[in-house]
């Protein structure tokens, strides 16, 4: 069997990861084009009634208290990530892989964030739903490939309800 058939799609990985003890956090800067995709997706999920969604924007650390008080066991961060894929491509990474291979497009220290919520709260697993950006220039619009991928992600959650 070819290697590509052994690798799960992001949809299959999400189906395995998401449950009622998962919180979804959209992060990024809405004024830097595709960096705002995590916020766009989180806002859209809240608008269609998906539970346990946080629109954190550029300051996910503001949600530390909330995350440590709730009994979430898993955290899914949605963000643009420069991982070298096709424009608008969607992938899922764990914290170790993303910190070793790629850079998140915002400056928060994800390791410190995760260390805190896992020690002070109940979160034991963290995954990053990454969308490859086209542009991180100042601007408030998502590129067409990134917006198309955002629509697929939103559709996944809408159809999973």
mmCIF file of C-alpha atoms in Angstrom:
data_model
loop_
_atom_site.group_PDB
_atom_site.id
_atom_site.type_symbol
_atom_site.label_atom_id
_atom_site.label_comp_id
_atom_site.label_asym_id
_atom_site.label_seq_id
_atom_site.Cartn_x
_atom_site.Cartn_y
_atom_site.Cartn_z
ATOM 1 C CA UNK A 1 0.000 0.000 0.000
ATOM 2 C CA UNK A 2 1.434 3.417 -0.925
ATOM 3 C CA UNK A 3 2.447 5.663 1.992
ATOM 4 C CA UNK A 4 -0.094 8.337 1.005
ATOM 5 C CA UNK A 5 -2.910 5.855 1.659
ATOM 6 C CA UNK A 6 -1.636 5.283 5.209
ATOM 7 C CA UNK A 7 -1.876 8.956 6.098
ATOM 8 C CA UNK A 8 -5.271 10.066 7.394
ATOM 9 C CA UNK A 9 -6.995 13.099 5.955
ATOM 10 C CA UNK A 10 -7.514 16.060 8.247
ATOM 11 C CA UNK A 11 -11.220 15.169 8.335
ATOM 12 C CA UNK A 12 -10.467 11.632 9.551
ATOM 13 C CA UNK A 13 -8.048 12.956 12.165
ATOM 14 C CA UNK A 14 -10.627 15.464 13.396
ATOM 15 C CA UNK A 15 -13.292 12.767 13.654
ATOM 16 C CA UNK A 16 -10.962 10.797 15.915
ATOM 17 C CA UNK A 17 -9.894 13.807 17.997
ATOM 18 C CA UNK A 18 -13.097 15.795 18.533
ATOM 19 C CA UNK A 19 -15.489 14.787 21.296
ATOM 20 C CA UNK A 20 -17.616 16.521 23.936
ATOM 21 C CA UNK A 21 -14.520 17.234 26.075
ATOM 22 C CA UNK A 22 -12.777 19.163 23.269
ATOM 23 C CA UNK A 23 -12.547 22.943 23.078
ATOM 24 C CA UNK A 24 -11.794 24.670 19.778
ATOM 25 C CA UNK A 25 -9.735 27.874 19.868
ATOM 26 C CA UNK A 26 -9.342 30.131 16.837
ATOM 27 C CA UNK A 27 -6.218 32.271 16.994
ATOM 28 C CA UNK A 28 -4.472 34.793 14.771
ATOM 29 C CA UNK A 29 -4.500 38.423 13.749
ATOM 30 C CA UNK A 30 -7.459 39.583 11.694
ATOM 31 C CA UNK A 31 -5.480 42.520 10.296
ATOM 32 C CA UNK A 32 -2.836 40.311 8.658
ATOM 33 C CA UNK A 33 -4.802 38.718 5.822
ATOM 34 C CA UNK A 34 -4.714 34.901 6.103
ATOM 35 C CA UNK A 35 -3.418 35.023 9.682
ATOM 36 C CA UNK A 36 -7.031 35.770 10.635
ATOM 37 C CA UNK A 37 -8.358 32.425 9.358
ATOM 38 C CA UNK A 38 -8.465 30.861 12.837
ATOM 39 C CA UNK A 39 -10.604 33.725 14.116
ATOM 40 C CA UNK A 40 -12.834 33.575 11.028
ATOM 41 C CA UNK A 41 -13.432 29.847 11.511
ATOM 42 C CA UNK A 42 -14.059 30.142 15.270
ATOM 43 C CA UNK A 43 -16.547 32.997 14.792
ATOM 44 C CA UNK A 44 -18.324 31.029 12.076
ATOM 45 C CA UNK A 45 -18.533 27.913 14.278
ATOM 46 C CA UNK A 46 -20.015 29.947 17.133
ATOM 47 C CA UNK A 47 -22.535 31.502 14.730
ATOM 48 C CA UNK A 48 -23.802 28.074 13.612
ATOM 49 C CA UNK A 49 -24.152 26.886 17.206
ATOM 50 C CA UNK A 50 -21.069 24.704 17.681
ATOM 51 C CA UNK A 51 -20.351 24.308 21.398
ATOM 52 C CA UNK A 52 -17.033 24.851 23.156
ATOM 53 C CA UNK A 53 -15.548 27.392 20.740
ATOM 54 C CA UNK A 54 -13.259 30.248 21.789
ATOM 55 C CA UNK A 55 -12.465 33.206 19.542
ATOM 56 C CA UNK A 56 -9.072 34.082 21.022
ATOM 57 C CA UNK A 57 -7.623 36.276 18.289
ATOM 58 C CA UNK A 58 -4.025 37.346 18.840
ATOM 59 C CA UNK A 59 -4.181 36.828 22.611
ATOM 60 C CA UNK A 60 -4.920 33.178 23.458
ATOM 61 C CA UNK A 61 -3.231 33.676 26.831
ATOM 62 C CA UNK A 62 -6.260 35.717 27.939
ATOM 63 C CA UNK A 63 -8.189 32.423 28.003
ATOM 64 C CA UNK A 64 -5.851 30.602 30.411
ATOM 65 C CA UNK A 65 -8.152 31.064 33.410
ATOM 66 C CA UNK A 66 -11.193 29.884 31.503
ATOM 67 C CA UNK A 67 -9.392 26.809 30.175
ATOM 68 C CA UNK A 68 -8.071 25.806 33.587
ATOM 69 C CA UNK A 69 -11.507 26.110 35.238
ATOM 70 C CA UNK A 70 -13.387 24.063 32.668
ATOM 71 C CA UNK A 71 -13.044 20.290 32.371
ATOM 72 C CA UNK A 72 -11.876 20.136 28.778
ATOM 73 C CA UNK A 73 -9.494 17.265 28.059
ATOM 74 C CA UNK A 74 -8.519 18.281 24.518
ATOM 75 C CA UNK A 75 -7.703 21.569 22.839
ATOM 76 C CA UNK A 76 -7.857 22.100 19.075
ATOM 77 C CA UNK A 77 -6.123 25.302 18.002
ATOM 78 C CA UNK A 78 -7.095 26.630 14.575
ATOM 79 C CA UNK A 79 -4.464 28.885 12.995
ATOM 80 C CA UNK A 80 -2.526 29.703 9.866
ATOM 81 C CA UNK A 81 0.830 27.918 9.837
ATOM 82 C CA UNK A 82 3.704 28.250 7.397
ATOM 83 C CA UNK A 83 4.295 24.524 6.879
ATOM 84 C CA UNK A 84 5.371 24.598 3.247
ATOM 85 C CA UNK A 85 2.254 23.013 1.783
ATOM 86 C CA UNK A 86 -0.005 24.157 -1.028
ATOM 87 C CA UNK A 87 -1.742 27.514 -0.567
ATOM 88 C CA UNK A 88 -4.839 26.917 1.543
ATOM 89 C CA UNK A 89 -3.864 23.324 2.401
ATOM 90 C CA UNK A 90 -5.197 21.979 5.701
ATOM 91 C CA UNK A 91 -3.235 19.681 8.012
ATOM 92 C CA UNK A 92 -3.333 18.600 11.630
ATOM 93 C CA UNK A 93 -0.197 18.641 13.762
ATOM 94 C CA UNK A 94 0.557 17.819 17.358
ATOM 95 C CA UNK A 95 2.486 20.292 19.509
ATOM 96 C CA UNK A 96 5.822 18.497 19.299
ATOM 97 C CA UNK A 97 5.771 18.239 15.515
ATOM 98 C CA UNK A 98 4.756 21.829 14.954
ATOM 99 C CA UNK A 99 7.347 23.254 17.326
ATOM 100 C CA UNK A 100 10.147 21.205 15.757
ATOM 101 C CA UNK A 101 9.293 21.801 12.099
ATOM 102 C CA UNK A 102 7.235 24.963 11.629
ATOM 103 C CA UNK A 103 6.473 28.393 13.012
ATOM 104 C CA UNK A 104 3.065 29.634 14.023
ATOM 105 C CA UNK A 105 2.341 33.038 12.563
ATOM 106 C CA UNK A 106 1.802 34.720 15.930
ATOM 107 C CA UNK A 107 4.284 35.278 18.758
ATOM 108 C CA UNK A 108 2.666 33.505 21.730
ATOM 109 C CA UNK A 109 4.667 30.660 23.210
ATOM 110 C CA UNK A 110 2.484 27.624 22.567
ATOM 111 C CA UNK A 111 4.616 25.389 24.773
ATOM 112 C CA UNK A 112 4.256 27.652 27.816
ATOM 113 C CA UNK A 113 0.538 27.972 27.109
ATOM 114 C CA UNK A 114 0.079 24.204 26.908
ATOM 115 C CA UNK A 115 2.282 23.535 29.955
ATOM 116 C CA UNK A 116 0.120 25.874 32.013
ATOM 117 C CA UNK A 117 -3.284 24.541 30.952
ATOM 118 C CA UNK A 118 -2.170 20.921 31.269
ATOM 119 C CA UNK A 119 -0.750 21.407 34.780
ATOM 120 C CA UNK A 120 -3.372 23.794 36.122
ATOM 121 C CA UNK A 121 -6.356 22.423 34.218
ATOM 122 C CA UNK A 122 -7.548 19.207 32.679
ATOM 123 C CA UNK A 123 -6.322 19.574 29.062
ATOM 124 C CA UNK A 124 -4.137 16.585 28.222
ATOM 125 C CA UNK A 125 -4.069 16.697 24.412
ATOM 126 C CA UNK A 126 -3.457 19.547 22.017
ATOM 127 C CA UNK A 127 -3.655 19.520 18.225
ATOM 128 C CA UNK A 128 -3.234 22.335 15.733
ATOM 129 C CA UNK A 129 -5.582 22.515 12.752
ATOM 130 C CA UNK A 130 -3.250 24.375 10.398
ATOM 131 C CA UNK A 131 -4.122 26.226 7.217
ATOM 132 C CA UNK A 132 -1.254 27.185 4.887
ATOM 133 C CA UNK A 133 -1.531 30.945 4.262
ATOM 134 C CA UNK A 134 -1.121 32.720 0.947
ATOM 135 C CA UNK A 135 -0.447 36.153 2.455
ATOM 136 C CA UNK A 136 0.351 37.521 5.898
ATOM 137 C CA UNK A 137 0.504 41.118 4.712
ATOM 138 C CA UNK A 138 -1.589 43.787 6.414
ATOM 139 C CA UNK A 139 -5.126 43.471 5.120
ATOM 140 C CA UNK A 140 -8.462 42.255 6.424
ATOM 141 C CA UNK A 141 -9.451 39.788 3.684
ATOM 142 C CA UNK A 142 -8.691 36.116 3.485
ATOM 143 C CA UNK A 143 -7.205 34.875 0.213
ATOM 144 C CA UNK A 144 -9.438 32.750 -2.002
ATOM 145 C CA UNK A 145 -7.624 29.423 -1.286
ATOM 146 C CA UNK A 146 -7.653 30.022 2.474
ATOM 147 C CA UNK A 147 -11.298 31.105 2.504
ATOM 148 C CA UNK A 148 -12.203 27.998 0.484
ATOM 149 C CA UNK A 149 -10.427 25.789 3.043
ATOM 150 C CA UNK A 150 -12.096 27.649 5.900
ATOM 151 C CA UNK A 151 -15.452 26.854 4.281
ATOM 152 C CA UNK A 152 -14.556 23.155 4.150
ATOM 153 C CA UNK A 153 -13.592 23.175 7.833
ATOM 154 C CA UNK A 154 -16.793 24.980 8.834
ATOM 155 C CA UNK A 155 -18.787 22.526 6.706
ATOM 156 C CA UNK A 156 -17.073 19.602 8.429
ATOM 157 C CA UNK A 157 -18.224 20.832 11.836
ATOM 158 C CA UNK A 158 -21.695 21.752 10.607
ATOM 159 C CA UNK A 159 -22.171 18.271 9.159
ATOM 160 C CA UNK A 160 -20.776 16.610 12.300
ATOM 161 C CA UNK A 161 -23.465 18.059 14.589
#
